[in-house]
């Protein structure tokens, strides 16, 4: 890893189910020139750590995140007309995406990437940062637009149905072990070593730092995460109570809807973040525990509807517990511990 990267004060921002290629796609949203043309600023330094197979934690530098948030806030305060225009374009691009998913008309990977970045900036990035601001200001018109965009997200399907097939056409079956820039440059020199590292349960650390892209595979990813977040993983985690209750059961770690694992009625669902695709597990579970999420997250809303004990935002439940561990979920005080 490049000198000085881990010495920076990184903060955890979000976790996503990404491969190396997927993480580099996400990073593409924040690379010039399109984000600068739209907003005049970006979050230039980003760090992506694969905490579980194809599950990535994204870190940013606080000062850059604050400056980016301030830029969005200033735009909303001083150029509301432009903000509204961005949101409306996001809706139009979403309609375009819906049509492209049915029948792609992109002749090259680069043309598809150009569309994806515009879609992401207008329909995902800007609404994500704008929503809490317009809600606080009680700007009902912009709230309606941002809520509509946050409720529909077409970029994952664009990636699945359009980007991935084009990347595979260019780089072959191994494209998931490459970054976007490597695929566009035809650089396959590191693929074999990365595949081998992945088979040995090593995890990637992908960085875009001071304009340079680096990829490194590490043996102990938790050591990296502990250093970044200044924590020690123990035998319990604490989070926010989404729905109260207390149960004991077997922890089942689920990272995707296609997970091939035994999940019995009464097991405890432990996951990074919940989404509708995990409903078959949620319905069987005795309780829900997530690394991420707030009181309006999917897990929180569903747990209240189903009246299941739920602790959200624990940060490290998926690292603290192993699949099959007997755990106690105390969703009275927000603590989950090994028994």
Short mmCIF file of C-alpha atoms in Angstrom, two decimals, residues 97-292:
data_model
loop_
_atom_site.label_atom_id
_atom_site.label_comp_id
_atom_site.label_asym_id
_atom_site.label_seq_id
_atom_site.Cartn_x
_atom_site.Cartn_y
_atom_site.Cartn_z
CA UNK A 97 -32.07 3.59 -17.60
CA UNK A 98 -35.31 1.64 -17.32
CA UNK A 99 -35.54 1.51 -21.11
CA UNK A 100 -31.85 0.66 -21.60
CA UNK A 101 -32.16 -2.24 -19.15
CA UNK A 102 -34.84 -3.72 -21.40
CA UNK A 103 -32.80 -3.15 -24.55
CA UNK A 104 -29.29 -1.74 -24.36
CA UNK A 105 -28.16 0.56 -27.14
CA UNK A 106 -24.57 1.11 -25.97
CA UNK A 107 -22.02 0.05 -28.60
CA UNK A 108 -19.00 0.24 -26.28
CA UNK A 109 -18.13 -0.15 -22.61
CA UNK A 110 -16.97 3.48 -22.47
CA UNK A 111 -20.31 4.81 -23.72
CA UNK A 112 -22.16 2.73 -21.13
CA UNK A 113 -19.81 3.97 -18.38
CA UNK A 114 -20.46 7.59 -19.40
CA UNK A 115 -24.19 7.03 -19.00
CA UNK A 116 -23.77 5.22 -15.67
CA UNK A 117 -21.78 8.10 -14.17
CA UNK A 118 -24.37 10.68 -15.24
CA UNK A 119 -27.17 8.49 -13.87
CA UNK A 120 -25.35 7.96 -10.57
CA UNK A 121 -24.50 11.63 -10.06
CA UNK A 122 -27.99 12.94 -10.80
CA UNK A 123 -30.14 10.12 -9.42
CA UNK A 124 -28.07 8.75 -6.51
CA UNK A 125 -25.20 10.96 -5.29
CA UNK A 126 -26.93 14.34 -5.37
CA UNK A 127 -30.25 13.11 -3.87
CA UNK A 128 -28.35 11.23 -1.13
CA UNK A 129 -26.60 14.39 0.07
CA UNK A 130 -29.50 16.74 -0.70
CA UNK A 131 -32.30 14.85 1.08
CA UNK A 132 -31.43 15.65 4.72
CA UNK A 133 -30.87 19.30 3.78
CA UNK A 134 -34.17 19.82 1.96
CA UNK A 135 -35.99 17.88 4.67
CA UNK A 136 -34.54 20.14 7.36
CA UNK A 137 -35.54 23.20 5.34
CA UNK A 138 -38.99 21.69 4.73
CA UNK A 139 -38.70 22.31 0.99
CA UNK A 140 -41.64 20.15 0.01
CA UNK A 141 -41.08 20.30 -3.75
CA UNK A 142 -37.44 19.23 -3.58
CA UNK A 143 -38.26 16.69 -0.86
CA UNK A 144 -40.75 15.05 -3.20
CA UNK A 145 -38.17 14.88 -5.99
CA UNK A 146 -35.40 13.48 -3.77
CA UNK A 147 -37.73 10.94 -2.16
CA UNK A 148 -38.84 9.73 -5.57
CA UNK A 149 -35.24 9.28 -6.69
CA UNK A 150 -34.25 7.54 -3.46
CA UNK A 151 -37.16 5.14 -3.87
CA UNK A 152 -36.06 4.06 -7.38
CA UNK A 153 -32.48 3.01 -8.05
CA UNK A 154 -31.64 1.73 -11.49
CA UNK A 155 -27.84 1.83 -11.39
CA UNK A 156 -27.49 -1.73 -9.96
CA UNK A 157 -29.52 -3.12 -12.86
CA UNK A 158 -27.59 -1.00 -15.36
CA UNK A 159 -24.40 -2.54 -13.98
CA UNK A 160 -25.81 -6.07 -14.02
CA UNK A 161 -27.54 -5.97 -17.39
CA UNK A 162 -25.34 -3.59 -19.39
CA UNK A 163 -21.94 -2.80 -17.81
CA UNK A 164 -20.96 -6.30 -16.68
CA UNK A 165 -21.70 -8.00 -20.04
CA UNK A 166 -19.74 -5.31 -21.90
CA UNK A 167 -16.82 -5.60 -19.46
CA UNK A 168 -16.85 -9.37 -19.86
CA UNK A 169 -16.87 -8.96 -23.63
CA UNK A 170 -13.77 -6.78 -23.41
CA UNK A 171 -11.82 -8.53 -20.64
CA UNK A 172 -13.25 -12.04 -20.38
CA UNK A 173 -14.55 -13.93 -17.36
CA UNK A 174 -11.88 -12.44 -15.08
CA UNK A 175 -13.12 -8.84 -15.34
CA UNK A 176 -14.30 -8.82 -11.71
CA UNK A 177 -10.64 -8.98 -10.64
CA UNK A 178 -9.82 -5.83 -12.62
CA UNK A 179 -10.50 -2.15 -12.21
CA UNK A 180 -12.33 -0.11 -14.83
CA UNK A 181 -9.12 1.66 -15.84
CA UNK A 182 -7.30 -1.66 -16.28
CA UNK A 183 -10.08 -3.04 -18.49
CA UNK A 184 -10.14 0.08 -20.66
CA UNK A 185 -6.35 -0.09 -20.96
CA UNK A 186 -6.39 -3.84 -21.71
CA UNK A 187 -4.12 -4.51 -18.73
CA UNK A 188 -4.67 -8.11 -17.54
CA UNK A 189 -1.22 -8.56 -16.01
CA UNK A 190 -2.42 -8.74 -12.38
CA UNK A 191 -5.50 -10.92 -12.79
CA UNK A 192 -3.89 -14.32 -12.12
CA UNK A 193 -2.20 -13.14 -8.91
CA UNK A 194 -5.44 -11.58 -7.64
CA UNK A 195 -7.46 -14.71 -8.35
CA UNK A 196 -4.89 -16.76 -6.46
CA UNK A 197 -4.96 -14.33 -3.52
CA UNK A 198 -8.75 -14.46 -3.41
CA UNK A 199 -8.73 -18.28 -3.36
CA UNK A 200 -6.41 -18.07 -0.34
CA UNK A 201 -9.01 -15.92 1.45
CA UNK A 202 -7.02 -12.71 1.10
CA UNK A 203 -9.02 -9.50 0.70
CA UNK A 204 -8.38 -6.48 -1.48
CA UNK A 205 -7.74 -2.91 -0.39
CA UNK A 206 -8.45 -0.58 -3.31
CA UNK A 207 -7.51 3.09 -3.05
CA UNK A 208 -7.81 6.21 -5.16
CA UNK A 209 -5.44 8.49 -3.29
CA UNK A 210 -3.95 11.75 -4.58
CA UNK A 211 -5.07 10.80 -8.07
CA UNK A 212 -3.31 7.41 -8.06
CA UNK A 213 -5.06 4.04 -8.14
CA UNK A 214 -3.66 1.14 -6.10
CA UNK A 215 -4.82 -2.41 -5.37
CA UNK A 216 -3.35 -4.63 -2.68
CA UNK A 217 -4.47 -8.00 -1.26
CA UNK A 218 -3.97 -8.51 2.48
CA UNK A 219 -3.98 -11.58 4.74
CA UNK A 220 -5.67 -9.99 7.76
CA UNK A 221 -8.27 -7.50 6.62
CA UNK A 222 -9.55 -6.95 10.16
CA UNK A 223 -6.18 -5.56 11.15
CA UNK A 224 -6.63 -2.95 8.43
CA UNK A 225 -10.21 -2.18 9.52
CA UNK A 226 -9.23 -1.93 13.19
CA UNK A 227 -6.46 0.50 12.30
CA UNK A 228 -8.75 2.61 10.13
CA UNK A 229 -11.58 2.74 12.68
CA UNK A 230 -9.44 2.63 15.83
CA UNK A 231 -11.36 -0.27 17.39
CA UNK A 232 -10.81 -3.75 18.73
CA UNK A 233 -13.20 -6.56 17.84
CA UNK A 234 -14.42 -8.38 20.98
CA UNK A 235 -17.23 -10.83 21.87
CA UNK A 236 -20.13 -8.39 21.70
CA UNK A 237 -21.42 -5.42 19.75
CA UNK A 238 -23.66 -2.51 20.61
CA UNK A 239 -26.09 -0.76 18.29
CA UNK A 240 -29.39 1.05 18.07
CA UNK A 241 -32.62 -0.68 19.00
CA UNK A 242 -35.05 -0.72 16.08
CA UNK A 243 -37.60 -2.99 17.81
CA UNK A 244 -37.33 -4.23 21.40
CA UNK A 245 -37.08 -7.81 22.62
CA UNK A 246 -34.62 -10.42 23.83
CA UNK A 247 -33.88 -13.76 22.17
CA UNK A 248 -31.16 -16.40 21.99
CA UNK A 249 -30.39 -18.30 18.82
CA UNK A 250 -27.81 -19.35 16.25
CA UNK A 251 -26.23 -16.55 14.29
CA UNK A 252 -26.47 -16.98 10.53
CA UNK A 253 -24.26 -14.64 8.51
CA UNK A 254 -25.92 -13.72 5.22
CA UNK A 255 -24.29 -11.40 2.69
CA UNK A 256 -26.55 -11.86 -0.35
CA UNK A 257 -29.96 -13.14 -1.34
CA UNK A 258 -28.31 -16.02 -3.16
CA UNK A 259 -26.43 -17.17 -0.09
CA UNK A 260 -26.13 -20.97 0.03
CA UNK A 261 -26.55 -21.55 3.74
CA UNK A 262 -28.79 -23.35 6.19
CA UNK A 263 -31.25 -20.95 7.78
CA UNK A 264 -33.80 -22.41 10.16
CA UNK A 265 -36.79 -20.83 11.83
CA UNK A 266 -35.57 -19.11 15.00
CA UNK A 267 -32.05 -18.37 13.72
CA UNK A 268 -30.60 -14.87 14.12
CA UNK A 269 -30.04 -13.01 10.86
CA UNK A 270 -26.68 -11.20 10.97
CA UNK A 271 -25.91 -9.13 7.90
CA UNK A 272 -24.15 -5.98 6.73
CA UNK A 273 -27.36 -4.24 5.68
CA UNK A 274 -30.87 -5.46 5.00
CA UNK A 275 -32.84 -5.15 1.77
CA UNK A 276 -36.02 -6.70 0.32
CA UNK A 277 -34.10 -9.60 -1.25
CA UNK A 278 -33.34 -10.92 2.26
CA UNK A 279 -37.03 -11.28 3.19
CA UNK A 280 -37.01 -15.13 3.07
CA UNK A 281 -34.38 -15.09 5.86
CA UNK A 282 -36.02 -12.23 7.75
CA UNK A 283 -39.37 -14.05 7.91
CA UNK A 284 -37.70 -17.14 9.44
CA UNK A 285 -35.49 -15.20 11.82
CA UNK A 286 -36.03 -14.69 15.53
CA UNK A 287 -34.13 -11.40 15.40
CA UNK A 288 -32.24 -9.16 13.01
CA UNK A 289 -28.76 -7.71 13.55
CA UNK A 290 -27.05 -5.41 11.05
CA UNK A 291 -23.69 -3.67 10.76
CA UNK A 292 -25.26 -0.64 9.13
#
